[in-house]
Amino acid sequence: MEGHSEQTVAPLSGKHVVSHETTLCLKEKLLSLTGDSFHVRDIDDNDVFKVQGKYFSIHQRKVLQDSQTGQELGIIKNTMFTMHRKQYILDGNQQEVATVSKKKIFQLHANAVVKIHSTNQEVMIEGSVLSRKFSFNLNGLEIARVRRKGLNARNLVGGKDTYFLTVYPGVDMAFMVLATVCLDEIFRDSDGRE
């Protein structure tokens, strides 16, 4: 896609809307008893967020927290027993703000959609399951992109990934971290991982 969006995308609090292009590294924890958990750092290796998996909860929730304050910024809630893998993003007050789902049940590419409830916006996600490269597009303009670090022992043995998320100005980076973790979950079975 050509160009980047100039409109604000901030379905959470808006506190983490970036004013310049920002790249974050999401590293899935290798040993986690609670399910999928991630450390999120900036390019200077400073802790920004952490995602704590609550694997033994009924809805297999994941909680996004500010690394400095511990404040709960958002939650990912899994759907149970549906053909169409779907994730719900909730704000810190546990109000549903967005839904992330595959565009089609059966597909050759990794296409998904993020429906933001408050603005009725649809962020289209296009990418590749194998290479784990995704582009987030709103109204034909890219608002963020994600790529998975190349295959290594961590990926092959532990099934744990490292993603680089680039967020463009006017977009809430906390929300995009949650959307990226949703993609990891939604397309988990597509590349043979469990």
PDB file of C-alpha atoms in Angstrom:
ATOM      1  CA  MET A   1       0.000   0.000   0.000  1.00  0.00           C
ATOM      2  CA  GLU A   2       1.142   3.482  -0.766  1.00  0.00           C
ATOM      3  CA  GLY A   3       1.270   6.201   1.879  1.00  0.00           C
ATOM      4  CA  HIS A   4       0.398   6.170   5.545  1.00  0.00           C
ATOM      5  CA  SER A   5      -2.789   7.142   7.326  1.00  0.00           C
ATOM      6  CA  GLU A   6      -3.132  10.625   8.778  1.00  0.00           C
ATOM      7  CA  GLN A   7      -6.246   9.843  10.810  1.00  0.00           C
ATOM      8  CA  THR A   8      -6.144   8.864  14.470  1.00  0.00           C
ATOM      9  CA  VAL A   9      -6.719   5.231  15.360  1.00  0.00           C
ATOM     10  CA  ALA A  10      -7.081   5.048  19.145  1.00  0.00           C
ATOM     11  CA  PRO A  11      -9.861   2.736  20.376  1.00  0.00           C
ATOM     12  CA  LEU A  12      -8.206   2.351  23.790  1.00  0.00           C
ATOM     13  CA  SER A  13      -7.424   5.434  25.899  1.00  0.00           C
ATOM     14  CA  GLY A  14      -5.438   7.322  23.255  1.00  0.00           C
ATOM     15  CA  LYS A  15      -2.576   7.700  25.727  1.00  0.00           C
ATOM     16  CA  HIS A  16      -0.225   5.661  23.535  1.00  0.00           C
ATOM     17  CA  VAL A  17      -0.880   7.305  20.163  1.00  0.00           C
ATOM     18  CA  VAL A  18       2.504   7.802  18.479  1.00  0.00           C
ATOM     19  CA  SER A  19       3.569  11.118  16.943  1.00  0.00           C
ATOM     20  CA  HIS A  20       6.332   9.572  14.810  1.00  0.00           C
ATOM     21  CA  GLU A  21       7.028   6.175  13.241  1.00  0.00           C
ATOM     22  CA  THR A  22       7.721   3.781  16.113  1.00  0.00           C
ATOM     23  CA  THR A  23       9.060   0.227  16.021  1.00  0.00           C
ATOM     24  CA  LEU A  24       8.512  -2.228  18.855  1.00  0.00           C
ATOM     25  CA  CYS A  25       9.867  -5.734  19.389  1.00  0.00           C
ATOM     26  CA  LEU A  26       7.376  -8.312  20.710  1.00  0.00           C
ATOM     27  CA  LYS A  27       9.206 -11.337  22.047  1.00  0.00           C
ATOM     28  CA  GLU A  28       7.151 -14.322  23.120  1.00  0.00           C
ATOM     29  CA  LYS A  29       8.336 -15.715  26.449  1.00  0.00           C
ATOM     30  CA  LEU A  30       9.955 -19.128  26.059  1.00  0.00           C
ATOM     31  CA  LEU A  31       8.911 -20.432  29.476  1.00  0.00           C
ATOM     32  CA  SER A  32       5.484 -19.276  30.550  1.00  0.00           C
ATOM     33  CA  LEU A  33       3.185 -21.290  32.787  1.00  0.00           C
ATOM     34  CA  THR A  34       0.240 -19.001  32.107  1.00  0.00           C
ATOM     35  CA  GLY A  35       0.092 -19.339  28.321  1.00  0.00           C
ATOM     36  CA  ASP A  36       1.249 -16.969  25.577  1.00  0.00           C
ATOM     37  CA  SER A  37       3.072 -14.061  27.176  1.00  0.00           C
ATOM     38  CA  PHE A  38       5.176 -11.378  25.473  1.00  0.00           C
ATOM     39  CA  HIS A  39       7.777  -8.779  26.453  1.00  0.00           C
ATOM     40  CA  VAL A  40       7.416  -5.609  24.363  1.00  0.00           C
ATOM     41  CA  ARG A  41      10.435  -3.319  24.007  1.00  0.00           C
ATOM     42  CA  ASP A  42      11.312  -0.289  21.917  1.00  0.00           C
ATOM     43  CA  ILE A  43      14.289  -0.207  19.538  1.00  0.00           C
ATOM     44  CA  ASP A  44      16.515   1.048  22.383  1.00  0.00           C
ATOM     45  CA  ASP A  45      15.643  -2.149  24.353  1.00  0.00           C
ATOM     46  CA  ASN A  46      13.509  -0.304  26.933  1.00  0.00           C
ATOM     47  CA  ASP A  47      10.536  -2.212  28.338  1.00  0.00           C
ATOM     48  CA  VAL A  48       7.290  -0.631  27.107  1.00  0.00           C
ATOM     49  CA  PHE A  49       4.533  -3.215  27.651  1.00  0.00           C
ATOM     50  CA  LYS A  50       4.077  -6.773  28.755  1.00  0.00           C
ATOM     51  CA  VAL A  51       1.377  -9.199  27.722  1.00  0.00           C
ATOM     52  CA  GLN A  52       0.495 -11.778  30.358  1.00  0.00           C
ATOM     53  CA  GLY A  53      -1.375 -14.869  29.206  1.00  0.00           C
ATOM     54  CA  LYS A  54      -4.069 -16.165  31.521  1.00  0.00           C
ATOM     55  CA  TYR A  55      -4.181 -19.628  29.973  1.00  0.00           C
ATOM     56  CA  PHE A  56      -6.243 -21.301  32.657  1.00  0.00           C
ATOM     57  CA  SER A  57      -9.028 -18.714  32.568  1.00  0.00           C
ATOM     58  CA  ILE A  58     -12.318 -19.645  30.903  1.00  0.00           C
ATOM     59  CA  HIS A  59     -11.729 -17.376  27.895  1.00  0.00           C
ATOM     60  CA  GLN A  60      -7.927 -17.738  27.777  1.00  0.00           C
ATOM     61  CA  ARG A  61      -7.420 -14.006  28.319  1.00  0.00           C
ATOM     62  CA  LYS A  62      -4.268 -12.043  27.703  1.00  0.00           C
ATOM     63  CA  VAL A  63      -3.688  -8.781  29.557  1.00  0.00           C
ATOM     64  CA  LEU A  64      -1.609  -5.861  28.214  1.00  0.00           C
ATOM     65  CA  GLN A  65       0.112  -3.852  30.945  1.00  0.00           C
ATOM     66  CA  ASP A  66       2.280  -0.755  30.953  1.00  0.00           C
ATOM     67  CA  SER A  67       5.749  -2.041  31.946  1.00  0.00           C
ATOM     68  CA  GLN A  68       6.514   1.040  34.040  1.00  0.00           C
ATOM     69  CA  THR A  69       3.267   1.445  36.004  1.00  0.00           C
ATOM     70  CA  GLY A  70       1.710  -2.024  35.795  1.00  0.00           C
ATOM     71  CA  GLN A  71      -1.533  -0.374  34.667  1.00  0.00           C
ATOM     72  CA  GLU A  72      -3.840  -2.689  32.736  1.00  0.00           C
ATOM     73  CA  LEU A  73      -4.322  -1.111  29.299  1.00  0.00           C
ATOM     74  CA  GLY A  74      -6.255  -3.757  27.426  1.00  0.00           C
ATOM     75  CA  ILE A  75      -7.342  -7.372  27.289  1.00  0.00           C
ATOM     76  CA  ILE A  76      -7.642 -10.000  24.575  1.00  0.00           C
ATOM     77  CA  LYS A  77     -10.483 -12.450  25.026  1.00  0.00           C
ATOM     78  CA  ASN A  78     -10.694 -15.660  22.994  1.00  0.00           C
ATOM     79  CA  THR A  79     -13.909 -17.062  21.576  1.00  0.00           C
ATOM     80  CA  MET A  80     -14.558 -20.647  22.436  1.00  0.00           C
ATOM     81  CA  PHE A  81     -16.021 -23.300  20.153  1.00  0.00           C
ATOM     82  CA  THR A  82     -16.433 -21.331  16.933  1.00  0.00           C
ATOM     83  CA  MET A  83     -15.459 -22.291  13.401  1.00  0.00           C
ATOM     84  CA  HIS A  84     -14.263 -18.764  12.690  1.00  0.00           C
ATOM     85  CA  ARG A  85     -11.329 -17.894  14.966  1.00  0.00           C
ATOM     86  CA  LYS A  86     -12.168 -14.586  16.555  1.00  0.00           C
ATOM     87  CA  GLN A  87     -10.550 -12.445  19.261  1.00  0.00           C
ATOM     88  CA  TYR A  88     -12.060  -9.551  21.187  1.00  0.00           C
ATOM     89  CA  ILE A  89     -10.021  -6.557  22.327  1.00  0.00           C
ATOM     90  CA  LEU A  90     -11.254  -4.904  25.521  1.00  0.00           C
ATOM     91  CA  ASP A  91     -10.055  -1.647  27.069  1.00  0.00           C
ATOM     92  CA  GLY A  92      -8.737  -1.320  30.636  1.00  0.00           C
ATOM     93  CA  ASN A  93     -12.341  -1.047  31.889  1.00  0.00           C
ATOM     94  CA  GLN A  94     -13.153  -4.388  30.225  1.00  0.00           C
ATOM     95  CA  GLN A  95     -15.382  -2.769  27.586  1.00  0.00           C
ATOM     96  CA  GLU A  96     -15.210  -4.418  24.162  1.00  0.00           C
ATOM     97  CA  VAL A  97     -13.607  -1.995  21.667  1.00  0.00           C
ATOM     98  CA  ALA A  98     -12.716  -4.219  18.689  1.00  0.00           C
ATOM     99  CA  THR A  99     -13.035  -7.654  17.133  1.00  0.00           C
ATOM    100  CA  VAL A 100     -10.235  -9.365  15.194  1.00  0.00           C
ATOM    101  CA  SER A 101     -11.117 -12.263  12.922  1.00  0.00           C
ATOM    102  CA  LYS A 102     -10.011 -14.117   9.814  1.00  0.00           C
ATOM    103  CA  LYS A 103     -11.544 -12.644   6.693  1.00  0.00           C
ATOM    104  CA  LYS A 104     -12.559 -16.114   5.473  1.00  0.00           C
ATOM    105  CA  ILE A 105     -12.578 -19.512   7.134  1.00  0.00           C
ATOM    106  CA  PHE A 106     -10.491 -21.116   4.377  1.00  0.00           C
ATOM    107  CA  GLN A 107      -7.869 -18.955   2.717  1.00  0.00           C
ATOM    108  CA  LEU A 108      -4.498 -19.204   1.055  1.00  0.00           C
ATOM    109  CA  HIS A 109      -3.187 -15.939   2.486  1.00  0.00           C
ATOM    110  CA  ALA A 110      -3.330 -14.572   6.015  1.00  0.00           C
ATOM    111  CA  ASN A 111      -6.098 -12.002   5.652  1.00  0.00           C
ATOM    112  CA  ALA A 112      -7.998 -10.703   8.647  1.00  0.00           C
ATOM    113  CA  VAL A 113     -10.036  -7.712   9.716  1.00  0.00           C
ATOM    114  CA  VAL A 114     -10.092  -5.573  12.860  1.00  0.00           C
ATOM    115  CA  LYS A 115     -13.522  -4.037  13.443  1.00  0.00           C
ATOM    116  CA  ILE A 116     -13.323  -1.011  15.743  1.00  0.00           C
ATOM    117  CA  HIS A 117     -16.724  -0.686  17.387  1.00  0.00           C
ATOM    118  CA  SER A 118     -16.757   2.994  18.414  1.00  0.00           C
ATOM    119  CA  THR A 119     -15.985   4.340  14.928  1.00  0.00           C
ATOM    120  CA  ASN A 120     -17.233   1.452  12.745  1.00  0.00           C
ATOM    121  CA  GLN A 121     -13.783   1.445  11.109  1.00  0.00           C
ATOM    122  CA  GLU A 122     -12.442  -1.723   9.548  1.00  0.00           C
ATOM    123  CA  VAL A 123      -8.692  -2.183   9.504  1.00  0.00           C
ATOM    124  CA  MET A 124      -7.829  -4.691   6.792  1.00  0.00           C
ATOM    125  CA  ILE A 125      -4.897  -6.997   7.487  1.00  0.00           C
ATOM    126  CA  GLU A 126      -3.099  -8.640   4.599  1.00  0.00           C
ATOM    127  CA  GLY A 127      -0.138 -10.932   4.872  1.00  0.00           C
ATOM    128  CA  SER A 128       1.522 -14.293   4.662  1.00  0.00           C
ATOM    129  CA  VAL A 129       1.108 -17.080   7.204  1.00  0.00           C
ATOM    130  CA  LEU A 130       4.516 -18.623   6.532  1.00  0.00           C
ATOM    131  CA  SER A 131       6.611 -15.466   6.595  1.00  0.00           C
ATOM    132  CA  ARG A 132       4.349 -13.780   9.159  1.00  0.00           C
ATOM    133  CA  LYS A 133       4.483 -10.418   7.427  1.00  0.00           C
ATOM    134  CA  PHE A 134       1.340  -8.352   7.819  1.00  0.00           C
ATOM    135  CA  SER A 135       0.198  -4.928   6.696  1.00  0.00           C
ATOM    136  CA  PHE A 136      -2.583  -3.112   8.599  1.00  0.00           C
ATOM    137  CA  ASN A 137      -4.533  -0.834   6.237  1.00  0.00           C
ATOM    138  CA  LEU A 138      -7.285   1.681   6.934  1.00  0.00           C
ATOM    139  CA  ASN A 139      -9.090   3.259   3.974  1.00  0.00           C
ATOM    140  CA  GLY A 140      -6.314   2.081   1.640  1.00  0.00           C
ATOM    141  CA  LEU A 141      -3.479   3.539   3.732  1.00  0.00           C
ATOM    142  CA  GLU A 142      -1.017   1.586   5.855  1.00  0.00           C
ATOM    143  CA  ILE A 143      -1.255   2.360   9.585  1.00  0.00           C
ATOM    144  CA  ALA A 144       1.150  -0.353  10.809  1.00  0.00           C
ATOM    145  CA  ARG A 145       3.114  -3.372   9.678  1.00  0.00           C
ATOM    146  CA  VAL A 146       4.408  -6.498  11.384  1.00  0.00           C
ATOM    147  CA  ARG A 147       7.094  -8.953  10.474  1.00  0.00           C
ATOM    148  CA  ARG A 148       8.291 -12.063  12.243  1.00  0.00           C
ATOM    149  CA  LYS A 149      11.994 -12.490  12.876  1.00  0.00           C
ATOM    150  CA  GLY A 150      13.494 -15.278  10.739  1.00  0.00           C
ATOM    151  CA  LEU A 151      13.420 -18.910  11.760  1.00  0.00           C
ATOM    152  CA  ASN A 152      15.761 -19.863  14.555  1.00  0.00           C
ATOM    153  CA  ALA A 153      16.003 -22.483  17.316  1.00  0.00           C
ATOM    154  CA  ARG A 154      13.597 -20.464  19.467  1.00  0.00           C
ATOM    155  CA  ASN A 155      10.925 -20.734  16.746  1.00  0.00           C
ATOM    156  CA  LEU A 156      11.576 -24.347  15.801  1.00  0.00           C
ATOM    157  CA  VAL A 157      12.073 -25.920  19.225  1.00  0.00           C
ATOM    158  CA  GLY A 158       9.945 -23.750  21.465  1.00  0.00           C
ATOM    159  CA  GLY A 159       7.336 -22.540  18.970  1.00  0.00           C
ATOM    160  CA  LYS A 160       7.973 -18.997  20.251  1.00  0.00           C
ATOM    161  CA  ASP A 161       8.123 -16.023  17.934  1.00  0.00           C
ATOM    162  CA  THR A 162       9.643 -12.574  17.840  1.00  0.00           C
ATOM    163  CA  TYR A 163       7.758  -9.858  15.940  1.00  0.00           C
ATOM    164  CA  PHE A 164       8.736  -6.351  14.896  1.00  0.00           C
ATOM    165  CA  LEU A 165       5.775  -3.979  14.858  1.00  0.00           C
ATOM    166  CA  THR A 166       6.074  -0.595  13.140  1.00  0.00           C
ATOM    167  CA  VAL A 167       3.310   1.868  14.010  1.00  0.00           C
ATOM    168  CA  TYR A 168       2.743   5.081  12.053  1.00  0.00           C
ATOM    169  CA  PRO A 169       1.815   8.524  13.468  1.00  0.00           C
ATOM    170  CA  GLY A 170      -1.713   8.902  14.800  1.00  0.00           C
ATOM    171  CA  VAL A 171      -2.048   5.243  15.733  1.00  0.00           C
ATOM    172  CA  ASP A 172      -2.285   3.796  19.265  1.00  0.00           C
ATOM    173  CA  MET A 173       0.714   1.487  19.697  1.00  0.00           C
ATOM    174  CA  ALA A 174      -0.886  -0.319  22.673  1.00  0.00           C
ATOM    175  CA  PHE A 175      -3.879  -1.214  20.485  1.00  0.00           C
ATOM    176  CA  MET A 176      -1.588  -2.409  17.688  1.00  0.00           C
ATOM    177  CA  VAL A 177       0.328  -4.654  20.121  1.00  0.00           C
ATOM    178  CA  LEU A 178      -2.981  -6.273  21.076  1.00  0.00           C
ATOM    179  CA  ALA A 179      -3.964  -6.674  17.397  1.00  0.00           C
ATOM    180  CA  THR A 180      -0.581  -8.314  16.656  1.00  0.00           C
ATOM    181  CA  VAL A 181      -0.966 -10.790  19.521  1.00  0.00           C
ATOM    182  CA  CYS A 182      -4.464 -11.577  18.173  1.00  0.00           C
ATOM    183  CA  LEU A 183      -2.951 -12.395  14.773  1.00  0.00           C
ATOM    184  CA  ASP A 184      -0.403 -14.698  16.410  1.00  0.00           C
ATOM    185  CA  GLU A 185      -3.283 -16.552  18.044  1.00  0.00           C
ATOM    186  CA  ILE A 186      -5.668 -16.582  15.072  1.00  0.00           C
ATOM    187  CA  PHE A 187      -3.096 -17.952  12.620  1.00  0.00           C
ATOM    188  CA  ARG A 188      -1.352 -20.250  15.138  1.00  0.00           C
ATOM    189  CA  ASP A 189      -2.654 -23.482  13.579  1.00  0.00           C
ATOM    190  CA  SER A 190      -2.051 -22.326  10.001  1.00  0.00           C
ATOM    191  CA  ASP A 191       1.691 -22.917  10.200  1.00  0.00           C
ATOM    192  CA  GLY A 192       1.476 -26.145  12.188  1.00  0.00           C
ATOM    193  CA  ARG A 193       2.139 -24.691  15.650  1.00  0.00           C
ATOM    194  CA  GLU A 194      -0.054 -25.431  18.633  1.00  0.00           C
TER     195      GLU A 194
END
